[in-house]
PDB file of C-alpha atoms in Angstrom:
ATOM      1  CA  UNK A 205      93.488 104.965  99.318  1.00  0.00           C
ATOM      2  CA  UNK A 206      97.278 105.286  99.564  1.00  0.00           C
ATOM      3  CA  UNK A 207      99.148 107.173  96.842  1.00  0.00           C
ATOM      4  CA  UNK A 208     101.304 104.366  95.446  1.00  0.00           C
ATOM      5  CA  UNK A 209     103.692 106.765  93.693  1.00  0.00           C
ATOM      6  CA  UNK A 210     104.498 108.393  97.022  1.00  0.00           C
ATOM      7  CA  UNK A 211     105.271 105.078  98.722  1.00  0.00           C
ATOM      8  CA  UNK A 212     107.000 103.203  95.908  1.00  0.00           C
ATOM      9  CA  UNK A 213     110.475 104.058  97.205  1.00  0.00           C
ATOM     10  CA  UNK A 214     109.687 102.601 100.656  1.00  0.00           C
ATOM     11  CA  UNK A 215     109.586  98.828 100.914  1.00  0.00           C
ATOM     12  CA  UNK A 216     107.428  98.755 104.059  1.00  0.00           C
ATOM     13  CA  UNK A 217     105.240 101.681 105.084  1.00  0.00           C
ATOM     14  CA  UNK A 218     106.903 103.141 108.160  1.00  0.00           C
ATOM     15  CA  UNK A 219     110.381 101.815 107.312  1.00  0.00           C
ATOM     16  CA  UNK A 220     111.598 105.369 106.667  1.00  0.00           C
ATOM     17  CA  UNK A 221     110.821 106.449 110.226  1.00  0.00           C
ATOM     18  CA  UNK A 222     107.356 107.803 109.451  1.00  0.00           C
ATOM     19  CA  UNK A 223     104.307 106.663 111.385  1.00  0.00           C
ATOM     20  CA  UNK A 224     103.480 103.009 110.799  1.00  0.00           C
ATOM     21  CA  UNK A 225      99.822 102.412 109.894  1.00  0.00           C
ATOM     22  CA  UNK A 226      97.906 100.469 112.549  1.00  0.00           C
ATOM     23  CA  UNK A 227      97.758  97.312 110.427  1.00  0.00           C
ATOM     24  CA  UNK A 228     100.001  94.760 108.763  1.00  0.00           C
ATOM     25  CA  UNK A 229      98.724  95.800 105.316  1.00  0.00           C
ATOM     26  CA  UNK A 230      97.049  98.722 103.583  1.00  0.00           C
ATOM     27  CA  UNK A 231      94.765  98.019 100.625  1.00  0.00           C
ATOM     28  CA  UNK A 232      95.518 100.253  97.642  1.00  0.00           C
ATOM     29  CA  UNK A 233      92.659  99.160  95.382  1.00  0.00           C
ATOM     30  CA  UNK A 234      91.097  95.871  94.316  1.00  0.00           C
ATOM     31  CA  UNK A 235      93.610  93.132  95.104  1.00  0.00           C
ATOM     32  CA  UNK A 236      96.629  95.458  95.434  1.00  0.00           C
ATOM     33  CA  UNK A 237      98.207  96.053  98.827  1.00  0.00           C
ATOM     34  CA  UNK A 238     101.190  97.694 100.470  1.00  0.00           C
ATOM     35  CA  UNK A 239     103.024  96.057 103.364  1.00  0.00           C
ATOM     36  CA  UNK A 240     103.764  97.985 106.552  1.00  0.00           C
ATOM     37  CA  UNK A 241     106.713  97.625 108.907  1.00  0.00           C
ATOM     38  CA  UNK A 242     104.523  95.369 111.086  1.00  0.00           C
ATOM     39  CA  UNK A 243     104.733  92.629 108.407  1.00  0.00           C
ATOM     40  CA  UNK A 244     108.530  92.782 108.039  1.00  0.00           C
ATOM     41  CA  UNK A 245     110.273  89.406 107.944  1.00  0.00           C
ATOM     42  CA  UNK A 246     112.836  88.004 110.361  1.00  0.00           C
ATOM     43  CA  UNK A 247     115.535  86.937 107.883  1.00  0.00           C
ATOM     44  CA  UNK A 248     115.876  90.146 105.793  1.00  0.00           C
ATOM     45  CA  UNK A 249     114.592  93.686 106.319  1.00  0.00           C
ATOM     46  CA  UNK A 250     113.240  94.019 102.768  1.00  0.00           C
ATOM     47  CA  UNK A 251     111.117  90.876 102.971  1.00  0.00           C
ATOM     48  CA  UNK A 252     107.698  90.165 104.415  1.00  0.00           C
ATOM     49  CA  UNK A 253     107.076  87.495 107.003  1.00  0.00           C
ATOM     50  CA  UNK A 254     105.122  84.559 105.619  1.00  0.00           C
ATOM     51  CA  UNK A 255     102.713  84.503 108.582  1.00  0.00           C
ATOM     52  CA  UNK A 256     100.697  87.688 107.904  1.00  0.00           C
ATOM     53  CA  UNK A 257     100.985  87.140 104.137  1.00  0.00           C
ATOM     54  CA  UNK A 258      99.288  83.748 104.470  1.00  0.00           C
ATOM     55  CA  UNK A 259      96.561  85.237 106.641  1.00  0.00           C
ATOM     56  CA  UNK A 260      95.967  87.937 104.049  1.00  0.00           C
ATOM     57  CA  UNK A 261      95.588  85.336 101.291  1.00  0.00           C
ATOM     58  CA  UNK A 262      92.920  83.546 103.347  1.00  0.00           C
ATOM     59  CA  UNK A 263      91.238  86.912 103.947  1.00  0.00           C
ATOM     60  CA  UNK A 264      91.059  87.506 100.192  1.00  0.00           C
ATOM     61  CA  UNK A 265      89.748  83.994  99.448  1.00  0.00           C
ATOM     62  CA  UNK A 266      86.935  84.448 101.965  1.00  0.00           C
ATOM     63  CA  UNK A 267      86.212  88.004 100.841  1.00  0.00           C
ATOM     64  CA  UNK A 268      86.143  87.233  97.107  1.00  0.00           C
ATOM     65  CA  UNK A 269      84.351  83.871  97.279  1.00  0.00           C
ATOM     66  CA  UNK A 270      81.961  83.995 100.253  1.00  0.00           C
ATOM     67  CA  UNK A 271      79.986  80.843 101.063  1.00  0.00           C
ATOM     68  CA  UNK A 272      78.795  80.872 104.665  1.00  0.00           C
ATOM     69  CA  UNK A 273      77.675  77.235 104.484  1.00  0.00           C
ATOM     70  CA  UNK A 274      81.227  75.986 103.789  1.00  0.00           C
ATOM     71  CA  UNK A 275      84.378  75.735 105.924  1.00  0.00           C
ATOM     72  CA  UNK A 276      88.054  75.543 104.953  1.00  0.00           C
ATOM     73  CA  UNK A 277      89.503  72.158 105.858  1.00  0.00           C
ATOM     74  CA  UNK A 278      92.966  72.215 104.280  1.00  0.00           C
ATOM     75  CA  UNK A 279      95.090  75.158 103.167  1.00  0.00           C
ATOM     76  CA  UNK A 280      98.425  74.621 101.426  1.00  0.00           C
ATOM     77  CA  UNK A 281     100.915  77.416 100.744  1.00  0.00           C
ATOM     78  CA  UNK A 282     103.894  76.999  98.424  1.00  0.00           C
ATOM     79  CA  UNK A 283     106.601  79.651  98.905  1.00  0.00           C
ATOM     80  CA  UNK A 284     108.056  80.199  95.433  1.00  0.00           C
ATOM     81  CA  UNK A 285     110.569  82.932  96.185  1.00  0.00           C
ATOM     82  CA  UNK A 286     111.326  86.056  98.195  1.00  0.00           C
ATOM     83  CA  UNK A 287     108.205  87.726  99.603  1.00  0.00           C
ATOM     84  CA  UNK A 288     109.220  91.300  98.828  1.00  0.00           C
ATOM     85  CA  UNK A 289     108.026  94.168 100.971  1.00  0.00           C
ATOM     86  CA  UNK A 290     106.230  97.080  99.360  1.00  0.00           C
ATOM     87  CA  UNK A 291     103.429  96.814  96.804  1.00  0.00           C
ATOM     88  CA  UNK A 292     101.996  93.470  95.739  1.00  0.00           C
ATOM     89  CA  UNK A 293      98.834  91.898  94.380  1.00  0.00           C
ATOM     90  CA  UNK A 294      96.695  88.935  95.404  1.00  0.00           C
ATOM     91  CA  UNK A 295      94.455  87.234  92.845  1.00  0.00           C
ATOM     92  CA  UNK A 296      91.968  84.486  93.657  1.00  0.00           C
ATOM     93  CA  UNK A 297      89.803  82.038  91.743  1.00  0.00           C
ATOM     94  CA  UNK A 298      87.659  78.932  92.180  1.00  0.00           C
ATOM     95  CA  UNK A 299      89.582  75.992  90.718  1.00  0.00           C
ATOM     96  CA  UNK A 300      87.002  73.303  91.363  1.00  0.00           C
ATOM     97  CA  UNK A 301      83.459  74.507  92.088  1.00  0.00           C
ATOM     98  CA  UNK A 302      81.040  72.192  93.851  1.00  0.00           C
ATOM     99  CA  UNK A 303      77.952  72.033  96.005  1.00  0.00           C
ATOM    100  CA  UNK A 304      79.639  70.191  98.892  1.00  0.00           C
ATOM    101  CA  UNK A 305      83.381  70.280  98.054  1.00  0.00           C
ATOM    102  CA  UNK A 306      85.250  73.187  96.503  1.00  0.00           C
ATOM    103  CA  UNK A 307      88.884  74.059  95.727  1.00  0.00           C
ATOM    104  CA  UNK A 308      90.068  77.682  95.782  1.00  0.00           C
ATOM    105  CA  UNK A 309      93.384  79.205  94.712  1.00  0.00           C
ATOM    106  CA  UNK A 310      95.197  82.433  95.545  1.00  0.00           C
ATOM    107  CA  UNK A 311      98.442  83.854  94.161  1.00  0.00           C
ATOM    108  CA  UNK A 312     100.635  86.521  95.759  1.00  0.00           C
ATOM    109  CA  UNK A 313     102.649  88.485  93.173  1.00  0.00           C
ATOM    110  CA  UNK A 314     105.307  91.119  93.929  1.00  0.00           C
ATOM    111  CA  UNK A 315     107.806  92.805  91.607  1.00  0.00           C
ATOM    112  CA  UNK A 316     106.458  90.829  88.648  1.00  0.00           C
ATOM    113  CA  UNK A 317     106.956  87.379  90.225  1.00  0.00           C
ATOM    114  CA  UNK A 318     104.612  85.008  92.033  1.00  0.00           C
ATOM    115  CA  UNK A 319     105.986  84.615  95.554  1.00  0.00           C
ATOM    116  CA  UNK A 320     103.273  82.415  97.118  1.00  0.00           C
ATOM    117  CA  UNK A 321     100.645  80.106  95.695  1.00  0.00           C
ATOM    118  CA  UNK A 322      97.875  78.813  97.968  1.00  0.00           C
ATOM    119  CA  UNK A 323      95.147  76.239  97.469  1.00  0.00           C
ATOM    120  CA  UNK A 324      92.308  75.716  99.927  1.00  0.00           C
ATOM    121  CA  UNK A 325      89.773  72.909 100.100  1.00  0.00           C
ATOM    122  CA  UNK A 326      86.500  73.805 101.695  1.00  0.00           C
ATOM    123  CA  UNK A 327      83.654  71.505 102.626  1.00  0.00           C
ATOM    124  CA  UNK A 328      79.949  71.814 103.283  1.00  0.00           C
ATOM    125  CA  UNK A 329      79.455  72.262 107.012  1.00  0.00           C
ATOM    126  CA  UNK A 330      77.024  70.004 108.867  1.00  0.00           C
ATOM    127  CA  UNK A 331      76.022  68.856 112.354  1.00  0.00           C
ATOM    128  CA  UNK A 332      78.087  65.802 113.345  1.00  0.00           C
ATOM    129  CA  UNK A 333      78.242  66.511 117.088  1.00  0.00           C
ATOM    130  CA  UNK A 334      76.773  63.100 117.911  1.00  0.00           C
ATOM    131  CA  UNK A 335      79.794  61.323 116.377  1.00  0.00           C
ATOM    132  CA  UNK A 336      82.550  63.844 117.152  1.00  0.00           C
ATOM    133  CA  UNK A 337      85.685  62.728 118.969  1.00  0.00           C
ATOM    134  CA  UNK A 338      87.972  61.743 120.437  1.00  0.00           C
ATOM    135  CA  UNK A 339      88.178  64.468 123.062  1.00  0.00           C
ATOM    136  CA  UNK A 340      91.573  66.164 123.362  1.00  0.00           C
ATOM    137  CA  UNK A 341      92.827  68.316 126.226  1.00  0.00           C
ATOM    138  CA  UNK A 342      93.207  72.023 125.603  1.00  0.00           C
ATOM    139  CA  UNK A 343      96.039  74.338 126.605  1.00  0.00           C
ATOM    140  CA  UNK A 344      96.367  76.530 129.719  1.00  0.00           C
ATOM    141  CA  UNK A 345      94.777  79.935 129.235  1.00  0.00           C
ATOM    142  CA  UNK A 346      97.030  82.638 127.745  1.00  0.00           C
ATOM    143  CA  UNK A 347      96.513  85.071 130.615  1.00  0.00           C
ATOM    144  CA  UNK A 348      98.185  82.594 132.984  1.00  0.00           C
ATOM    145  CA  UNK A 349     101.279  82.091 130.813  1.00  0.00           C
ATOM    146  CA  UNK A 350     104.436  84.246 130.957  1.00  0.00           C
ATOM    147  CA  UNK A 351     105.610  86.344 128.000  1.00  0.00           C
ATOM    148  CA  UNK A 352     107.882  84.588 125.508  1.00  0.00           C
ATOM    149  CA  UNK A 353     110.984  86.699 124.673  1.00  0.00           C
ATOM    150  CA  UNK A 354     110.882  86.143 120.908  1.00  0.00           C
ATOM    151  CA  UNK A 355     112.630  89.435 120.173  1.00  0.00           C
ATOM    152  CA  UNK A 356     115.783  88.073 121.829  1.00  0.00           C
ATOM    153  CA  UNK A 357     115.903  85.382 119.110  1.00  0.00           C
ATOM    154  CA  UNK A 358     114.426  87.053 116.017  1.00  0.00           C
ATOM    155  CA  UNK A 359     114.586  90.458 114.359  1.00  0.00           C
ATOM    156  CA  UNK A 360     111.937  92.087 112.198  1.00  0.00           C
ATOM    157  CA  UNK A 361     108.791  94.159 112.494  1.00  0.00           C
ATOM    158  CA  UNK A 362     106.383  91.218 112.525  1.00  0.00           C
ATOM    159  CA  UNK A 363     107.927  89.702 115.650  1.00  0.00           C
ATOM    160  CA  UNK A 364     107.668  93.078 117.403  1.00  0.00           C
ATOM    161  CA  UNK A 365     104.032  93.334 116.260  1.00  0.00           C
ATOM    162  CA  UNK A 366     103.041  89.937 117.716  1.00  0.00           C
ATOM    163  CA  UNK A 367     102.496  88.895 121.326  1.00  0.00           C
ATOM    164  CA  UNK A 368     103.869  85.500 122.389  1.00  0.00           C
ATOM    165  CA  UNK A 369     103.323  83.623 125.651  1.00  0.00           C
ATOM    166  CA  UNK A 370     105.167  80.469 126.714  1.00  0.00           C
ATOM    167  CA  UNK A 371     103.134  77.442 127.771  1.00  0.00           C
ATOM    168  CA  UNK A 372     105.942  74.864 127.844  1.00  0.00           C
ATOM    169  CA  UNK A 373     109.595  74.886 126.766  1.00  0.00           C
ATOM    170  CA  UNK A 374     110.944  71.339 126.530  1.00  0.00           C
ATOM    171  CA  UNK A 375     114.307  72.238 124.997  1.00  0.00           C
ATOM    172  CA  UNK A 376     115.545  72.991 121.447  1.00  0.00           C
ATOM    173  CA  UNK A 377     112.912  72.314 118.806  1.00  0.00           C
ATOM    174  CA  UNK A 378     110.110  71.427 121.246  1.00  0.00           C
ATOM    175  CA  UNK A 379     107.938  74.236 122.532  1.00  0.00           C
ATOM    176  CA  UNK A 380     104.314  75.234 123.091  1.00  0.00           C
ATOM    177  CA  UNK A 381     103.213  78.871 122.888  1.00  0.00           C
ATOM    178  CA  UNK A 382     100.239  81.138 122.500  1.00  0.00           C
ATOM    179  CA  UNK A 383     100.520  83.972 119.960  1.00  0.00           C
ATOM    180  CA  UNK A 384      98.261  86.770 118.748  1.00  0.00           C
ATOM    181  CA  UNK A 385      98.625  89.707 116.360  1.00  0.00           C
ATOM    182  CA  UNK A 386      98.759  93.149 117.943  1.00  0.00           C
ATOM    183  CA  UNK A 387      97.290  94.987 114.933  1.00  0.00           C
ATOM    184  CA  UNK A 388      94.477  94.517 112.412  1.00  0.00           C
ATOM    185  CA  UNK A 389      95.467  92.485 109.365  1.00  0.00           C
ATOM    186  CA  UNK A 390      94.213  95.092 106.841  1.00  0.00           C
ATOM    187  CA  UNK A 391      93.701  98.744 107.697  1.00  0.00           C
ATOM    188  CA  UNK A 392      90.006  99.556 108.125  1.00  0.00           C
ATOM    189  CA  UNK A 393      88.717  96.062 107.290  1.00  0.00           C
ATOM    190  CA  UNK A 394      86.982  93.406 109.375  1.00  0.00           C
ATOM    191  CA  UNK A 395      88.853  90.114 109.198  1.00  0.00           C
ATOM    192  CA  UNK A 396      87.389  86.622 109.503  1.00  0.00           C
ATOM    193  CA  UNK A 397      88.605  84.690 112.607  1.00  0.00           C
ATOM    194  CA  UNK A 398      90.151  82.050 110.331  1.00  0.00           C
ATOM    195  CA  UNK A 399      92.311  84.615 108.513  1.00  0.00           C
ATOM    196  CA  UNK A 400      93.423  86.070 111.838  1.00  0.00           C
ATOM    197  CA  UNK A 401      94.270  82.585 113.133  1.00  0.00           C
ATOM    198  CA  UNK A 402      96.216  81.618 109.994  1.00  0.00           C
ATOM    199  CA  UNK A 403      98.189  84.878 110.154  1.00  0.00           C
ATOM    200  CA  UNK A 404     100.100  83.401 113.114  1.00  0.00           C
ATOM    201  CA  UNK A 405     100.586  79.725 112.134  1.00  0.00           C
ATOM    202  CA  UNK A 406     103.771  80.164 110.061  1.00  0.00           C
ATOM    203  CA  UNK A 407     105.611  81.340 113.190  1.00  0.00           C
ATOM    204  CA  UNK A 408     105.712  77.676 114.291  1.00  0.00           C
ATOM    205  CA  UNK A 409     109.144  77.355 112.674  1.00  0.00           C
ATOM    206  CA  UNK A 410     110.420  80.244 114.786  1.00  0.00           C
ATOM    207  CA  UNK A 411     108.907  79.569 118.201  1.00  0.00           C
ATOM    208  CA  UNK A 412     110.674  76.219 118.637  1.00  0.00           C
ATOM    209  CA  UNK A 413     114.145  76.831 117.212  1.00  0.00           C
ATOM    210  CA  UNK A 414     116.678  73.989 117.259  1.00  0.00           C
ATOM    211  CA  UNK A 415     119.683  76.168 116.358  1.00  0.00           C
ATOM    212  CA  UNK A 416     120.604  79.814 116.752  1.00  0.00           C
ATOM    213  CA  UNK A 417     119.182  81.577 113.645  1.00  0.00           C
ATOM    214  CA  UNK A 418     122.275  83.774 113.594  1.00  0.00           C
ATOM    215  CA  UNK A 419     124.367  80.667 112.888  1.00  0.00           C
ATOM    216  CA  UNK A 420     121.986  78.522 110.812  1.00  0.00           C
ATOM    217  CA  UNK A 421     119.275  79.322 108.294  1.00  0.00           C
ATOM    218  CA  UNK A 422     116.181  77.102 108.233  1.00  0.00           C
ATOM    219  CA  UNK A 423     113.439  78.892 106.267  1.00  0.00           C
ATOM    220  CA  UNK A 424     110.370  76.892 105.297  1.00  0.00           C
ATOM    221  CA  UNK A 425     109.395  76.224 101.690  1.00  0.00           C
ATOM    222  CA  UNK A 426     105.750  75.539 102.396  1.00  0.00           C
ATOM    223  CA  UNK A 427     103.005  75.557 105.004  1.00  0.00           C
ATOM    224  CA  UNK A 428     100.155  73.045 105.113  1.00  0.00           C
ATOM    225  CA  UNK A 429      97.259  73.473 107.549  1.00  0.00           C
ATOM    226  CA  UNK A 430      94.606  70.811 108.222  1.00  0.00           C
ATOM    227  CA  UNK A 431      91.541  71.832 110.267  1.00  0.00           C
ATOM    228  CA  UNK A 432      88.833  69.607 111.734  1.00  0.00           C
ATOM    229  CA  UNK A 433      87.223  72.575 113.534  1.00  0.00           C
ATOM    230  CA  UNK A 434      87.078  76.262 112.706  1.00  0.00           C
ATOM    231  CA  UNK A 435      89.119  78.404 115.125  1.00  0.00           C
ATOM    232  CA  UNK A 436      87.703  81.273 117.168  1.00  0.00           C
ATOM    233  CA  UNK A 437      89.135  83.989 119.375  1.00  0.00           C
ATOM    234  CA  UNK A 438      92.246  86.128 119.175  1.00  0.00           C
ATOM    235  CA  UNK A 439      94.890  83.582 120.251  1.00  0.00           C
ATOM    236  CA  UNK A 440      96.579  80.835 118.220  1.00  0.00           C
ATOM    237  CA  UNK A 441      98.117  77.953 120.151  1.00  0.00           C
ATOM    238  CA  UNK A 442     101.171  76.202 118.651  1.00  0.00           C
ATOM    239  CA  UNK A 443     102.516  72.946 120.078  1.00  0.00           C
ATOM    240  CA  UNK A 444     105.562  72.510 117.813  1.00  0.00           C
ATOM    241  CA  UNK A 445     108.305  69.955 117.330  1.00  0.00           C
ATOM    242  CA  UNK A 446     111.156  70.677 114.904  1.00  0.00           C
ATOM    243  CA  UNK A 447     113.317  67.942 113.389  1.00  0.00           C
ATOM    244  CA  UNK A 448     116.541  68.459 111.411  1.00  0.00           C
ATOM    245  CA  UNK A 449     117.703  65.586 109.225  1.00  0.00           C
ATOM    246  CA  UNK A 450     121.373  64.875 108.476  1.00  0.00           C
ATOM    247  CA  UNK A 451     121.105  65.926 104.822  1.00  0.00           C
ATOM    248  CA  UNK A 452     120.117  69.588 105.003  1.00  0.00           C
ATOM    249  CA  UNK A 453     116.331  69.122 105.300  1.00  0.00           C
ATOM    250  CA  UNK A 454     114.139  69.708 108.332  1.00  0.00           C
ATOM    251  CA  UNK A 455     110.458  69.844 109.172  1.00  0.00           C
ATOM    252  CA  UNK A 456     108.025  71.139 111.753  1.00  0.00           C
ATOM    253  CA  UNK A 457     104.992  69.315 113.119  1.00  0.00           C
ATOM    254  CA  UNK A 458     102.529  71.498 115.001  1.00  0.00           C
ATOM    255  CA  UNK A 459      99.256  70.810 116.770  1.00  0.00           C
ATOM    256  CA  UNK A 460      97.018  73.871 116.487  1.00  0.00           C
ATOM    257  CA  UNK A 461      94.740  75.212 119.233  1.00  0.00           C
ATOM    258  CA  UNK A 462      92.356  78.018 120.006  1.00  0.00           C
ATOM    259  CA  UNK A 463      91.208  78.784 123.552  1.00  0.00           C
ATOM    260  CA  UNK A 464      88.465  76.144 123.274  1.00  0.00           C
ATOM    261  CA  UNK A 465      90.869  73.293 122.429  1.00  0.00           C
ATOM    262  CA  UNK A 466      92.603  71.683 119.433  1.00  0.00           C
ATOM    263  CA  UNK A 467      91.537  72.601 115.890  1.00  0.00           C
ATOM    264  CA  UNK A 468      94.007  70.761 113.633  1.00  0.00           C
ATOM    265  CA  UNK A 469      97.649  70.420 112.601  1.00  0.00           C
ATOM    266  CA  UNK A 470     100.253  72.230 110.516  1.00  0.00           C
ATOM    267  CA  UNK A 471     103.518  71.164 108.884  1.00  0.00           C
ATOM    268  CA  UNK A 472     106.426  72.931 107.200  1.00  0.00           C
ATOM    269  CA  UNK A 473     109.419  71.583 105.270  1.00  0.00           C
ATOM    270  CA  UNK A 474     112.696  73.428 105.948  1.00  0.00           C
ATOM    271  CA  UNK A 475     115.935  73.986 104.074  1.00  0.00           C
ATOM    272  CA  UNK A 476     118.707  73.873 106.679  1.00  0.00           C
ATOM    273  CA  UNK A 477     122.120  75.367 106.031  1.00  0.00           C
ATOM    274  CA  UNK A 478     124.835  77.120 107.993  1.00  0.00           C
ATOM    275  CA  UNK A 479     125.451  80.785 107.403  1.00  0.00           C
ATOM    276  CA  UNK A 480     128.669  81.282 105.410  1.00  0.00           C
ATOM    277  CA  UNK A 481     131.618  82.456 107.462  1.00  0.00           C
ATOM    278  CA  UNK A 482     132.309  86.187 107.337  1.00  0.00           C
ATOM    279  CA  UNK A 483     134.523  86.927 104.347  1.00  0.00           C
ATOM    280  CA  UNK A 484     134.025  83.398 103.053  1.00  0.00           C
TER     281      UNK A 484
END
């Protein structure tokens, strides 16, 4: 257990130059955690990146409400405010229990405010191989793809703690990549493959940028993931297209892959605005 009084003055463990724990998060006790520098966001140093935070919420849902016979089919995250670095708490509950269909909820609270609310539908798994389809092509293997220089576009500890490989770059807002975390999600804990997979998906908004993020802001307000197959392996494939409307709103549309092929889709709504001029 980490002494919370000793770390309270540090937003992310390791941000003061001390050794960074080999994980994105450290569990304090129960549902309380402390972020490390590996989970630091790209827009502001004191924030967490949404990607590992969403993976951690899935980890807690699966850990607190285990049902091996069920699979998550849709996960929706609403981002309600700044995801502060430092100490925070995740609480979970079953909103709608059922034998074949169930709705779960998780809340992420930091500094006395709920920053993220997630709801996840899960369904009874069954054998439908005889009617599955249509078949979709997969992506080229990660080991044959060149590194993607994400650190030249984005700042923050999470980007440095994630490996990206470029599959196809079709111009601004249209890109396909592989990505995988370089550290365990929670120090000393086994993590379900789904939580590991989800911990990358929110980067879709950043891997296919339409405008220089030093000139425009386009953070997402939500993340919705639909899955028709449960992902496996250490890599998450993102085939992303980003659209900016003329009225300050944008969106991402992403097909999701693991190394075996497609698993579903994700979408994010964006608030698009130009950074204010210096001194303005």
